[in-house]
Every structure is written in structure tokens, then in C-alpha cells.
């Protein structure tokens, strides 16, 4: 407990010290981090390569899933450049703190303001993706929050070096270098979860089991970022080309992502028309199809290529499974209302999409689906803080309180009420009430988006 308590205490002190600094210092810190990351790129990618090698051994031994390894590779494609671009995008965003979201004049010379402010110290627990260290550090710094980060053991070398580089950059700025810290073991996390006097919010990114375990073992508020069990529903008015594009992108663009589609819902009227060419396109992309009886029967009548190797009968649990691979569960439904009922009872309330030409059906779907994202004729893969214009994200919140969907800067601020009396005598509550001679509150709007002092 000693080491973790000192980490948590240092984070709290760093947060408190940062509140006395101008917002421009936080922006300067982000620039310093970008510069330091670029200067240490080769060392970071080498650490990542070592993590990849160890992870592949774990996959071969059956102790780690291949989907986790695909999230681990920091050198893959444009991931490095995207990571740095995320810092730049966050840096360019407007400061989310100090904004007035409610302003009233309660009496002559008595004004009430609701002002956004940082949450405090964040404990963020995540798996595999090492760039999350940089994403969260950028968001935390910009929003005025200190953060303690815990990555998965499979990315230990990368996350350790990334956090060291970030702290090295912070040491050249006005922000304390302990503003962003990292821990590395489950024991560290268990200890930190008891330190509610220092830590203000826990953000777990991972499986439902991870989120539930943390919620059960802490008094600290938890913002859950759990599974992504996303659905695409093709209704009776859908156009084939549009349906194929949306479904293929939702499933195959990045199958291991939490916003990839895991279940395809088909209105029964499209089984003989749209379903065969949709299945052809999915099989051509090497997708394994787990079909219910009606959708399987249609394909059996005129078996497509790869039918024998890539199509099989589904099981009940397939519709509650996050495959994180080129596997897609297929279910036939008799109506829009049945599609909505299935999604609300089987999905993870992450992101779900309808392919339809009916505005009424789209409106019913959007209002009826109880998910953080409800899309119309668009891939579920759009559910992302970077794509939403948040710069980057802490994760996707599937809860219903405080923040929902991709959590960017706005999800990392709270608010405080500021009451200002400009009277020579000050204001007291005893002057107000319903009795004779008592004042009544005015509650008139003040037009402002920032404090006037």
C-alpha cells in the first residue's frame, strides 16, 4: 500500500497544484509531449516489438487471444502518426474548463453561475492498446485532470516507456511530472481502488468481467467502458449496395475493435432478395457466418463459395458474444420492433445501426434502441472520439450517467456553482421568503459563456 498510496497522493498534489496554472500551460505541456515522443520513436517501437514477440508466444500457448495482439502493434499502419495527431487535435480544442453552462440573476447584484471544472485524479485501467497511454494523457492534461494509468501486462514494455517519456516531457513544463503516472500490477490496482481520498474516478476499459470486478471492489465512482457488442439491422426497405457497404465496413474494417459489428439482423422479407448477395460479399471478405435456421436455409438452397468452410448453424450464445474477429452472427427477425427488442436485450448498449430508406423506421429505431450510439445507414465503426471531433477519447462509455458514448474532454469535466454578491452589505438567505417584506428571487437569465471576473 505504501508505494501506491504515495503515487495516489502525488497525483492529488499534482492536480491541486495545476489548478493554479493558466490553461495555456496545459497546451504547452501537450506540445512538449509530442516533441519528446517523436524524439524517442525508435526506442518506443523497439519496446513495442518486444511486447509483440512475447504476446505471440502467449497466443501460441493459448493464453492470449489473437485479437488482443492485433490491438497491441503500435507500428501497424498509421497508428503512430494517428496517435500523435490525436495529441495535436486535443491541443487545438477549446478548453473545456471554466465554461458557464447556467447563469441566473437571483436578486439585484446577486448572480449564480454553473462553471465547468476538472474531476480530479483519474485511475484508468485498460488492456493491450499502448497508444491509450498517450490518448488519455492528452485528454487528462487538456481537461485539467491528473491521471494514473494501468495497461495490460501484454503491453508493459511499451506503456512503461511511454509513461516515462511523458513524465520527462512534463518535467520541462510548469505541470508536475507526477501529473501522469503509471502502475503495472493487479496488486497496484487493488490498492489504488481503496484510496478514495485521493482518486476521484475510475475508468476501466476492457471486458464486462473487468468492469464488474472493479465496480464491486471500490467506493470510487466508476465510468464503465466494457464490451462492444454492436448490431446492424437491415430492414425491408434497405438498398442492397448501401447495405453491403455498411455491413462490410462495420464487420471487416477492424474486427478487433469494440465498435465492430458482431450481429447482423435481417428483416425476414429480405432473406430471398438482399441476403444472398450480402452473404456473398461477407464470405468473399473471409467472414465466418453463424446463421439462424431461416438465413441458413436460404444459403443452402444455392450454396455460395466457402459455404462448407465459412457457414454454420448458430447457437443461442452467439448473439451475446463479442467475437472480435471475422465472425458474424446472423439472425432473422419479423419486424423492426423485434429487432429493437433483440438489440436492447442482447447488445452491450455500445453502437447499433439500421440500414433503411424509411425515415419513420429510422426514427423508431433511433428512439427505441437503448445504446450510446444509434446510427442510420452508417457503419458502426464511426463510433469513435477521433471521428466525432473529440481529438481522441478515454474510451466508450456504455453507461447512462455523466458521460455516454466516446468520452472526450466534455466527459472529463464536472461543474461547480459560483454565487457572487456585488452588494455593499452582501446577501443573506434570511432576506428571502414568502412572508411580508421578504424578497422574492428573480431567476432571470444572464447571457454569458464565461465568468465575468
Short mmCIF file of C-alpha atoms in Angstrom, two decimals:
data_model
loop_
_atom_site.label_atom_id
_atom_site.label_comp_id
_atom_site.label_asym_id
_atom_site.label_seq_id
_atom_site.Cartn_x
_atom_site.Cartn_y
_atom_site.Cartn_z
CA UNK A 1 0.00 0.00 0.00
CA UNK A 2 2.90 2.33 0.73
CA UNK A 3 4.09 2.78 -2.83
CA UNK A 4 0.62 3.02 -4.34
CA UNK A 5 -0.51 5.46 -1.66
CA UNK A 6 2.46 7.68 -2.41
CA UNK A 7 1.57 7.53 -6.13
CA UNK A 8 -2.04 8.46 -5.42
CA UNK A 9 -1.05 11.24 -3.02
CA UNK A 10 1.42 12.63 -5.55
CA UNK A 11 -1.30 12.63 -8.20
CA UNK A 12 -3.64 14.55 -5.91
CA UNK A 13 -0.98 17.12 -5.06
CA UNK A 14 -0.14 17.49 -8.75
CA UNK A 15 -3.81 18.05 -9.57
CA UNK A 16 -4.21 20.68 -6.86
CA UNK A 17 -1.06 22.50 -7.98
CA UNK A 18 -2.23 22.51 -11.60
CA UNK A 19 -5.44 24.33 -10.74
CA UNK A 20 -3.44 27.48 -10.08
CA UNK A 21 -1.89 27.45 -13.56
CA UNK A 22 -3.36 29.10 -16.66
CA UNK A 23 -4.89 26.80 -19.29
CA UNK A 24 -2.11 27.78 -21.71
CA UNK A 25 0.36 25.80 -19.61
CA UNK A 26 -1.61 22.62 -20.28
CA UNK A 27 -1.40 23.27 -24.01
CA UNK A 28 2.35 23.86 -23.70
CA UNK A 29 2.65 20.51 -21.94
CA UNK A 30 0.93 18.72 -24.83
CA UNK A 31 3.36 20.26 -27.30
CA UNK A 32 6.29 19.15 -25.13
CA UNK A 33 4.92 15.58 -25.01
CA UNK A 34 4.58 15.42 -28.80
CA UNK A 35 8.16 16.60 -29.22
CA UNK A 36 9.51 14.08 -26.70
CA UNK A 37 7.57 11.18 -28.23
CA UNK A 38 8.95 11.97 -31.68
CA UNK A 39 12.48 12.12 -30.27
CA UNK A 40 12.05 8.66 -28.72
CA UNK A 41 10.09 6.96 -31.50
CA UNK A 42 12.66 4.27 -32.31
CA UNK A 43 13.07 3.24 -28.65
CA UNK A 44 9.29 3.12 -28.14
CA UNK A 45 8.72 0.99 -31.25
CA UNK A 46 11.51 -1.34 -30.14
CA UNK A 47 9.81 -1.78 -26.76
CA UNK A 48 6.58 -2.42 -28.63
CA UNK A 49 8.28 -5.04 -30.80
CA UNK A 50 9.39 -6.89 -27.65
CA UNK A 51 5.83 -6.81 -26.33
CA UNK A 52 4.59 -8.19 -29.66
CA UNK A 53 7.10 -11.05 -29.56
CA UNK A 54 6.08 -12.02 -26.02
CA UNK A 55 2.40 -11.70 -26.90
CA UNK A 56 2.78 -14.03 -29.91
CA UNK A 57 4.28 -16.65 -27.60
CA UNK A 58 1.25 -16.28 -25.32
CA UNK A 59 -1.09 -16.72 -28.30
CA UNK A 60 0.76 -19.84 -29.38
CA UNK A 61 0.40 -21.21 -25.86
CA UNK A 62 -3.31 -20.44 -25.86
CA UNK A 63 -3.06 -17.92 -23.02
CA UNK A 64 -3.83 -14.78 -25.08
CA UNK A 65 -6.29 -14.06 -27.88
CA UNK A 66 -5.08 -13.04 -31.33
CA UNK A 67 -7.47 -10.07 -31.27
CA UNK A 68 -5.61 -8.58 -28.31
CA UNK A 69 -2.32 -8.89 -30.15
CA UNK A 70 -3.74 -7.05 -33.16
CA UNK A 71 -4.55 -4.13 -30.86
CA UNK A 72 -1.02 -4.17 -29.43
CA UNK A 73 1.01 -3.28 -32.53
CA UNK A 74 1.98 0.40 -32.40
CA UNK A 75 3.86 0.22 -35.72
CA UNK A 76 0.85 -1.09 -37.64
CA UNK A 77 -0.31 1.14 -40.49
CA UNK A 78 -0.59 4.78 -39.48
CA UNK A 79 -1.18 4.09 -35.78
CA UNK A 80 1.89 6.04 -34.63
CA UNK A 81 1.04 9.11 -36.70
CA UNK A 82 -2.61 8.89 -35.65
CA UNK A 83 -1.53 8.77 -32.01
CA UNK A 84 0.49 11.97 -32.38
CA UNK A 85 -2.25 13.60 -34.42
CA UNK A 86 -4.60 12.88 -31.54
CA UNK A 87 -2.42 14.97 -29.21
CA UNK A 88 -2.40 17.81 -31.71
CA UNK A 89 -6.16 17.63 -32.19
CA UNK A 90 -6.79 17.67 -28.44
CA UNK A 91 -4.38 20.57 -28.03
CA UNK A 92 -6.30 22.58 -30.63
CA UNK A 93 -9.67 22.00 -28.97
CA UNK A 94 -11.25 24.66 -26.79
CA UNK A 95 -10.51 24.44 -23.09
CA UNK A 96 -13.45 22.55 -21.55
CA UNK A 97 -12.98 24.09 -18.10
CA UNK A 98 -14.21 27.44 -16.85
CA UNK A 99 -17.26 27.41 -19.15
CA UNK A 100 -20.55 28.75 -17.81
CA UNK A 101 -23.45 26.40 -18.56
CA UNK A 102 -26.08 28.12 -16.38
CA UNK A 103 -26.32 31.75 -15.31
CA UNK A 104 -29.10 33.48 -13.37
CA UNK A 105 -29.58 36.76 -11.55
CA UNK A 106 -31.21 35.75 -8.26
CA UNK A 107 -31.59 39.30 -6.96
CA UNK A 108 -30.20 42.74 -7.69
CA UNK A 109 -26.42 42.35 -7.52
CA UNK A 110 -26.67 38.60 -6.76
CA UNK A 111 -25.57 36.29 -9.60
CA UNK A 112 -25.38 32.50 -9.82
CA UNK A 113 -23.15 30.65 -12.31
CA UNK A 114 -22.57 26.97 -13.03
CA UNK A 115 -18.98 26.57 -14.21
CA UNK A 116 -17.24 23.52 -15.64
CA UNK A 117 -14.21 22.23 -13.73
CA UNK A 118 -11.93 19.14 -13.75
CA UNK A 119 -12.97 15.96 -11.97
CA UNK A 120 -9.63 15.48 -10.17
CA UNK A 121 -7.49 12.35 -10.25
CA UNK A 122 -8.42 9.65 -12.76
CA UNK A 123 -7.44 5.98 -12.47
CA UNK A 124 -7.66 4.47 -15.97
CA UNK A 125 -7.30 0.71 -16.45
CA UNK A 126 -7.06 -0.65 -19.98
CA UNK A 127 -5.94 -3.65 -22.00
CA UNK A 128 -3.49 -4.16 -24.86
CA UNK A 129 -3.58 -0.89 -26.82
CA UNK A 130 -0.46 1.05 -25.69
CA UNK A 131 -1.45 4.24 -27.54
CA UNK A 132 -4.21 4.61 -24.94
CA UNK A 133 -1.48 5.90 -22.59
CA UNK A 134 -0.94 8.88 -24.88
CA UNK A 135 -4.65 9.37 -25.67
CA UNK A 136 -5.63 9.51 -22.01
CA UNK A 137 -2.64 11.62 -21.01
CA UNK A 138 -3.58 14.20 -23.65
CA UNK A 139 -7.24 14.30 -22.63
CA UNK A 140 -6.43 14.40 -18.92
CA UNK A 141 -3.95 17.24 -19.28
CA UNK A 142 -6.19 19.32 -21.56
CA UNK A 143 -9.17 18.89 -19.22
CA UNK A 144 -7.12 19.68 -16.12
CA UNK A 145 -7.17 16.18 -14.58
CA UNK A 146 -4.26 14.19 -13.21
CA UNK A 147 -4.18 10.52 -14.21
CA UNK A 148 -2.79 7.19 -13.04
CA UNK A 149 -2.67 4.61 -15.83
CA UNK A 150 -2.60 0.81 -15.75
CA UNK A 151 -2.12 -1.02 -19.04
CA UNK A 152 -2.31 -4.73 -19.67
CA UNK A 153 0.69 -6.89 -18.87
CA UNK A 154 0.97 -7.72 -22.57
CA UNK A 155 1.95 -4.08 -23.30
CA UNK A 156 4.11 -3.49 -20.23
CA UNK A 157 7.34 -2.54 -22.04
CA UNK A 158 5.58 -0.06 -24.31
CA UNK A 159 3.35 1.55 -21.71
CA UNK A 160 6.21 1.87 -19.23
CA UNK A 161 8.39 3.68 -21.74
CA UNK A 162 5.53 5.86 -23.00
CA UNK A 163 4.70 7.00 -19.46
CA UNK A 164 8.39 7.65 -18.76
CA UNK A 165 8.68 9.78 -21.90
CA UNK A 166 5.53 11.71 -20.97
CA UNK A 167 6.86 12.40 -17.48
CA UNK A 168 10.18 13.50 -18.96
CA UNK A 169 8.30 15.98 -21.14
CA UNK A 170 6.21 17.25 -18.21
CA UNK A 171 9.38 17.91 -16.24
CA UNK A 172 10.22 20.63 -18.78
CA UNK A 173 6.88 22.41 -18.20
CA UNK A 174 5.02 24.09 -15.35
CA UNK A 175 2.97 20.95 -14.72
CA UNK A 176 4.32 18.48 -12.13
CA UNK A 177 5.80 15.36 -13.75
CA UNK A 178 3.60 13.30 -11.40
CA UNK A 179 0.54 14.66 -13.22
CA UNK A 180 0.64 11.49 -15.35
CA UNK A 181 1.85 8.27 -13.69
CA UNK A 182 1.70 4.56 -14.48
CA UNK A 183 1.37 1.41 -12.38
CA UNK A 184 1.99 -2.11 -13.65
CA UNK A 185 0.44 -4.84 -11.49
CA UNK A 186 -3.00 -6.00 -10.43
CA UNK A 187 -1.89 -5.58 -6.84
CA UNK A 188 -1.21 -1.90 -7.54
CA UNK A 189 -4.74 -1.52 -8.89
CA UNK A 190 -6.30 -3.32 -5.93
CA UNK A 191 -4.52 -0.95 -3.56
CA UNK A 192 -5.44 2.15 -5.55
CA UNK A 193 -9.12 1.16 -5.59
CA UNK A 194 -9.23 1.67 -1.81
CA UNK A 195 -7.76 5.19 -1.94
CA UNK A 196 -10.91 7.21 -2.48
CA UNK A 197 -9.38 10.10 -0.54
CA UNK A 198 -7.03 10.67 -3.48
CA UNK A 199 -8.69 9.18 -6.57
CA UNK A 200 -11.91 10.71 -7.90
CA UNK A 201 -12.93 8.50 -10.84
CA UNK A 202 -12.03 5.03 -12.11
CA UNK A 203 -12.31 4.37 -15.85
CA UNK A 204 -11.88 0.69 -16.78
CA UNK A 205 -11.55 -0.22 -20.46
CA UNK A 206 -11.92 -3.94 -21.05
CA UNK A 207 -14.25 -6.85 -20.59
CA UNK A 208 -17.55 -6.77 -18.72
CA UNK A 209 -15.93 -9.02 -16.12
CA UNK A 210 -13.18 -6.44 -15.55
CA UNK A 211 -15.66 -3.58 -15.20
CA UNK A 212 -17.94 -5.53 -12.84
CA UNK A 213 -15.00 -6.64 -10.71
CA UNK A 214 -13.80 -3.06 -10.29
CA UNK A 215 -17.28 -1.77 -9.52
CA UNK A 216 -17.59 -4.40 -6.79
CA UNK A 217 -14.27 -3.54 -5.19
CA UNK A 218 -14.19 0.22 -4.81
CA UNK A 219 -16.07 3.14 -3.28
CA UNK A 220 -14.72 5.39 -6.03
CA UNK A 221 -17.20 6.22 -8.83
CA UNK A 222 -16.65 4.01 -11.90
CA UNK A 223 -17.26 5.02 -15.52
CA UNK A 224 -17.59 1.62 -17.22
CA UNK A 225 -16.12 1.02 -20.67
CA UNK A 226 -16.99 -2.59 -21.37
CA UNK A 227 -17.70 -4.87 -24.34
CA UNK A 228 -18.73 -3.66 -27.76
CA UNK A 229 -21.47 -5.98 -28.96
CA UNK A 230 -22.76 -3.95 -31.91
CA UNK A 231 -25.59 -4.80 -34.32
CA UNK A 232 -26.54 -3.85 -37.87
CA UNK A 233 -30.22 -4.26 -38.82
CA UNK A 234 -31.25 -4.47 -42.49
CA UNK A 235 -34.93 -3.59 -42.79
CA UNK A 236 -37.37 -4.29 -45.60
CA UNK A 237 -36.68 -1.01 -47.44
CA UNK A 238 -32.87 -1.24 -47.44
CA UNK A 239 -30.93 -0.80 -50.68
CA UNK A 240 -28.51 -3.60 -51.50
CA UNK A 241 -25.40 -1.59 -52.33
CA UNK A 242 -25.80 0.59 -49.25
CA UNK A 243 -26.41 -2.43 -47.02
CA UNK A 244 -23.31 -4.23 -48.33
CA UNK A 245 -21.09 -1.18 -47.80
CA UNK A 246 -22.32 -0.54 -44.26
CA UNK A 247 -22.18 -4.19 -43.18
CA UNK A 248 -18.76 -4.90 -44.67
CA UNK A 249 -17.19 -1.82 -43.11
CA UNK A 250 -18.86 -2.46 -39.76
CA UNK A 251 -17.51 -6.02 -39.66
CA UNK A 252 -14.23 -6.04 -41.59
CA UNK A 253 -12.66 -2.57 -41.26
CA UNK A 254 -11.14 -3.53 -37.89
CA UNK A 255 -12.78 -6.69 -36.48
CA UNK A 256 -10.97 -6.46 -33.12
CA UNK A 257 -12.37 -3.01 -32.32
CA UNK A 258 -15.17 -2.54 -29.81
CA UNK A 259 -17.24 -0.71 -32.44
CA UNK A 260 -17.12 -3.57 -34.98
CA UNK A 261 -20.44 -5.26 -35.73
CA UNK A 262 -20.93 -8.68 -34.14
CA UNK A 263 -24.54 -9.44 -35.13
CA UNK A 264 -26.38 -8.90 -38.41
CA UNK A 265 -30.16 -8.67 -38.06
CA UNK A 266 -32.21 -9.32 -41.20
CA UNK A 267 -35.86 -8.46 -41.71
CA UNK A 268 -37.48 -11.69 -42.90
CA UNK A 269 -38.64 -10.01 -46.11
CA UNK A 270 -35.05 -9.54 -47.34
CA UNK A 271 -33.99 -13.18 -46.93
CA UNK A 272 -34.63 -14.13 -50.55
CA UNK A 273 -33.56 -10.81 -52.05
CA UNK A 274 -30.79 -8.96 -50.22
CA UNK A 275 -29.40 -11.71 -48.02
CA UNK A 276 -27.71 -13.92 -50.67
CA UNK A 277 -25.61 -11.09 -52.20
CA UNK A 278 -24.85 -9.72 -48.71
CA UNK A 279 -23.65 -13.19 -47.69
CA UNK A 280 -21.56 -13.43 -50.89
CA UNK A 281 -19.78 -10.17 -50.06
CA UNK A 282 -19.12 -11.22 -46.48
CA UNK A 283 -17.79 -14.64 -47.50
CA UNK A 284 -15.58 -13.02 -50.12
CA UNK A 285 -14.10 -10.99 -47.25
CA UNK A 286 -13.41 -14.26 -45.38
CA UNK A 287 -16.10 -13.66 -42.74
CA UNK A 288 -17.40 -16.70 -40.85
CA UNK A 289 -21.21 -16.65 -40.74
CA UNK A 290 -23.11 -18.10 -37.77
CA UNK A 291 -26.65 -18.29 -39.19
CA UNK A 292 -30.02 -18.96 -37.63
CA UNK A 293 -32.31 -21.52 -39.32
CA UNK A 294 -34.08 -19.16 -41.79
CA UNK A 295 -30.91 -17.41 -43.04
CA UNK A 296 -29.05 -20.74 -43.24
CA UNK A 297 -31.88 -22.36 -45.20
CA UNK A 298 -31.72 -19.66 -47.88
CA UNK A 299 -27.99 -20.18 -48.38
CA UNK A 300 -28.42 -23.96 -48.51
CA UNK A 301 -30.74 -23.62 -51.50
CA UNK A 302 -27.93 -22.18 -53.62
CA UNK A 303 -24.70 -22.60 -51.63
CA UNK A 304 -22.22 -19.75 -52.17
CA UNK A 305 -18.47 -20.20 -52.34
CA UNK A 306 -16.92 -21.03 -48.95
CA UNK A 307 -20.31 -22.28 -47.72
CA UNK A 308 -18.86 -25.53 -46.41
CA UNK A 309 -15.96 -23.87 -44.56
CA UNK A 310 -17.38 -20.50 -43.51
CA UNK A 311 -21.08 -21.04 -42.74
CA UNK A 312 -22.56 -22.95 -39.83
CA UNK A 313 -25.66 -23.02 -37.65
CA UNK A 314 -25.62 -20.51 -34.84
CA UNK A 315 -26.09 -21.19 -31.14
CA UNK A 316 -28.03 -19.04 -28.71
CA UNK A 317 -24.91 -17.71 -27.03
CA UNK A 318 -23.54 -16.44 -30.35
CA UNK A 319 -25.91 -13.47 -30.15
CA UNK A 320 -24.40 -12.39 -26.83
CA UNK A 321 -20.78 -12.90 -27.89
CA UNK A 322 -18.25 -10.24 -28.82
CA UNK A 323 -16.31 -12.18 -31.46
CA UNK A 324 -13.57 -9.56 -32.09
CA UNK A 325 -12.69 -11.44 -35.28
CA UNK A 326 -14.02 -12.09 -38.78
CA UNK A 327 -17.04 -13.86 -37.34
CA UNK A 328 -20.59 -12.55 -37.63
CA UNK A 329 -23.78 -13.87 -36.03
CA UNK A 330 -26.85 -13.64 -38.28
CA UNK A 331 -30.43 -13.52 -37.02
CA UNK A 332 -33.77 -13.18 -38.83
CA UNK A 333 -36.47 -11.00 -37.23
CA UNK A 334 -40.10 -10.48 -38.30
CA UNK A 335 -40.27 -6.75 -37.58
CA UNK A 336 -38.49 -3.57 -36.57
CA UNK A 337 -39.84 -3.85 -33.04
CA UNK A 338 -38.37 -7.35 -32.74
CA UNK A 339 -35.00 -6.04 -33.94
CA UNK A 340 -35.08 -3.32 -31.29
CA UNK A 341 -36.09 -5.80 -28.57
CA UNK A 342 -33.24 -8.12 -29.54
CA UNK A 343 -30.70 -5.31 -29.51
CA UNK A 344 -31.84 -3.96 -26.15
CA UNK A 345 -31.71 -7.41 -24.54
CA UNK A 346 -28.53 -8.80 -26.16
CA UNK A 347 -26.27 -5.89 -27.08
CA UNK A 348 -23.79 -4.11 -24.83
CA UNK A 349 -25.52 -0.75 -25.49
CA UNK A 350 -22.49 0.46 -27.41
CA UNK A 351 -23.47 1.28 -31.03
CA UNK A 352 -26.15 -0.13 -33.33
CA UNK A 353 -27.09 0.77 -36.90
CA UNK A 354 -30.13 0.44 -39.13
CA UNK A 355 -29.95 0.27 -42.93
CA UNK A 356 -33.23 1.64 -44.24
CA UNK A 357 -34.78 4.05 -46.72
CA UNK A 358 -37.70 4.65 -44.35
CA UNK A 359 -37.39 7.82 -42.29
CA UNK A 360 -40.14 6.56 -39.98
CA UNK A 361 -38.34 3.27 -39.35
CA UNK A 362 -35.07 5.09 -38.76
CA UNK A 363 -36.74 7.43 -36.27
CA UNK A 364 -38.34 4.49 -34.43
CA UNK A 365 -35.00 2.66 -34.32
CA UNK A 366 -33.05 5.69 -33.09
CA UNK A 367 -35.58 6.41 -30.35
CA UNK A 368 -36.09 2.78 -29.37
CA UNK A 369 -32.54 1.43 -29.25
CA UNK A 370 -31.07 1.90 -25.77
CA UNK A 371 -27.46 2.35 -26.85
CA UNK A 372 -24.85 5.08 -26.67
CA UNK A 373 -24.85 5.26 -30.47
CA UNK A 374 -27.83 4.79 -32.82
CA UNK A 375 -26.84 5.13 -36.50
CA UNK A 376 -28.81 5.35 -39.74
CA UNK A 377 -27.21 3.99 -42.92
CA UNK A 378 -23.74 4.34 -41.42
CA UNK A 379 -21.06 1.92 -40.24
CA UNK A 380 -20.82 1.24 -36.52
CA UNK A 381 -17.09 1.95 -36.88
CA UNK A 382 -17.84 5.68 -36.84
CA UNK A 383 -18.36 5.42 -33.05
CA UNK A 384 -15.03 6.94 -32.10
CA UNK A 385 -13.87 10.09 -30.34
CA UNK A 386 -11.41 11.00 -33.09
CA UNK A 387 -14.09 10.67 -35.76
CA UNK A 388 -16.56 12.65 -33.67
CA UNK A 389 -14.09 15.53 -33.45
CA UNK A 390 -13.10 14.97 -29.82
CA UNK A 391 -9.41 14.73 -30.77
CA UNK A 392 -9.24 11.31 -29.14
CA UNK A 393 -11.13 9.53 -26.36
CA UNK A 394 -10.68 7.90 -22.99
CA UNK A 395 -12.97 5.17 -24.22
CA UNK A 396 -16.60 4.40 -24.99
CA UNK A 397 -18.99 4.66 -22.06
CA UNK A 398 -21.93 2.28 -22.26
CA UNK A 399 -23.47 3.63 -19.06
CA UNK A 400 -26.22 6.21 -18.81
CA UNK A 401 -24.88 8.65 -16.24
CA UNK A 402 -22.50 11.62 -16.68
CA UNK A 403 -20.90 10.64 -20.00
CA UNK A 404 -22.08 8.30 -22.75
CA UNK A 405 -20.53 7.08 -25.98
CA UNK A 406 -16.99 8.25 -26.87
CA UNK A 407 -15.70 10.10 -23.82
CA UNK A 408 -13.64 13.11 -24.77
CA UNK A 409 -12.92 16.36 -22.98
CA UNK A 410 -16.55 17.11 -22.09
CA UNK A 411 -16.84 13.74 -20.37
CA UNK A 412 -13.85 14.54 -18.16
CA UNK A 413 -15.22 17.69 -16.55
CA UNK A 414 -17.69 18.23 -13.76
CA UNK A 415 -19.03 21.58 -12.56
CA UNK A 416 -19.29 23.85 -9.56
CA UNK A 417 -21.74 26.61 -8.68
CA UNK A 418 -20.39 30.11 -8.18
CA UNK A 419 -22.51 32.67 -6.33
CA UNK A 420 -21.44 36.32 -6.50
CA UNK A 421 -22.84 39.16 -4.41
CA UNK A 422 -21.96 42.68 -5.50
CA UNK A 423 -23.96 44.36 -2.76
CA UNK A 424 -22.13 46.56 -0.25
CA UNK A 425 -23.78 44.59 2.56
CA UNK A 426 -23.53 41.15 0.96
CA UNK A 427 -26.55 38.83 0.67
CA UNK A 428 -28.13 36.55 3.27
CA UNK A 429 -30.87 33.94 2.90
CA UNK A 430 -32.87 35.45 5.75
CA UNK A 431 -33.91 38.33 3.48
CA UNK A 432 -35.82 35.96 1.16
CA UNK A 433 -39.03 34.02 1.61
CA UNK A 434 -42.79 34.16 1.27
CA UNK A 435 -43.54 36.37 4.28
CA UNK A 436 -44.39 40.05 4.37
CA UNK A 437 -41.48 42.28 3.49
CA UNK A 438 -39.42 39.34 2.24
CA UNK A 439 -37.70 39.45 -1.11
CA UNK A 440 -38.56 37.07 -3.95
CA UNK A 441 -35.94 35.51 -6.18
CA UNK A 442 -35.81 36.98 -9.70
CA UNK A 443 -34.26 33.98 -11.52
CA UNK A 444 -33.67 35.99 -14.69
CA UNK A 445 -31.19 34.81 -17.31
CA UNK A 446 -27.71 36.23 -17.65
CA UNK A 447 -26.25 35.86 -21.10
CA UNK A 448 -22.63 34.76 -20.80
CA UNK A 449 -20.44 31.75 -21.54
CA UNK A 450 -17.65 32.60 -19.10
CA UNK A 451 -17.33 34.09 -15.66
CA UNK A 452 -17.28 37.93 -15.77
CA UNK A 453 -14.48 38.11 -13.22
#
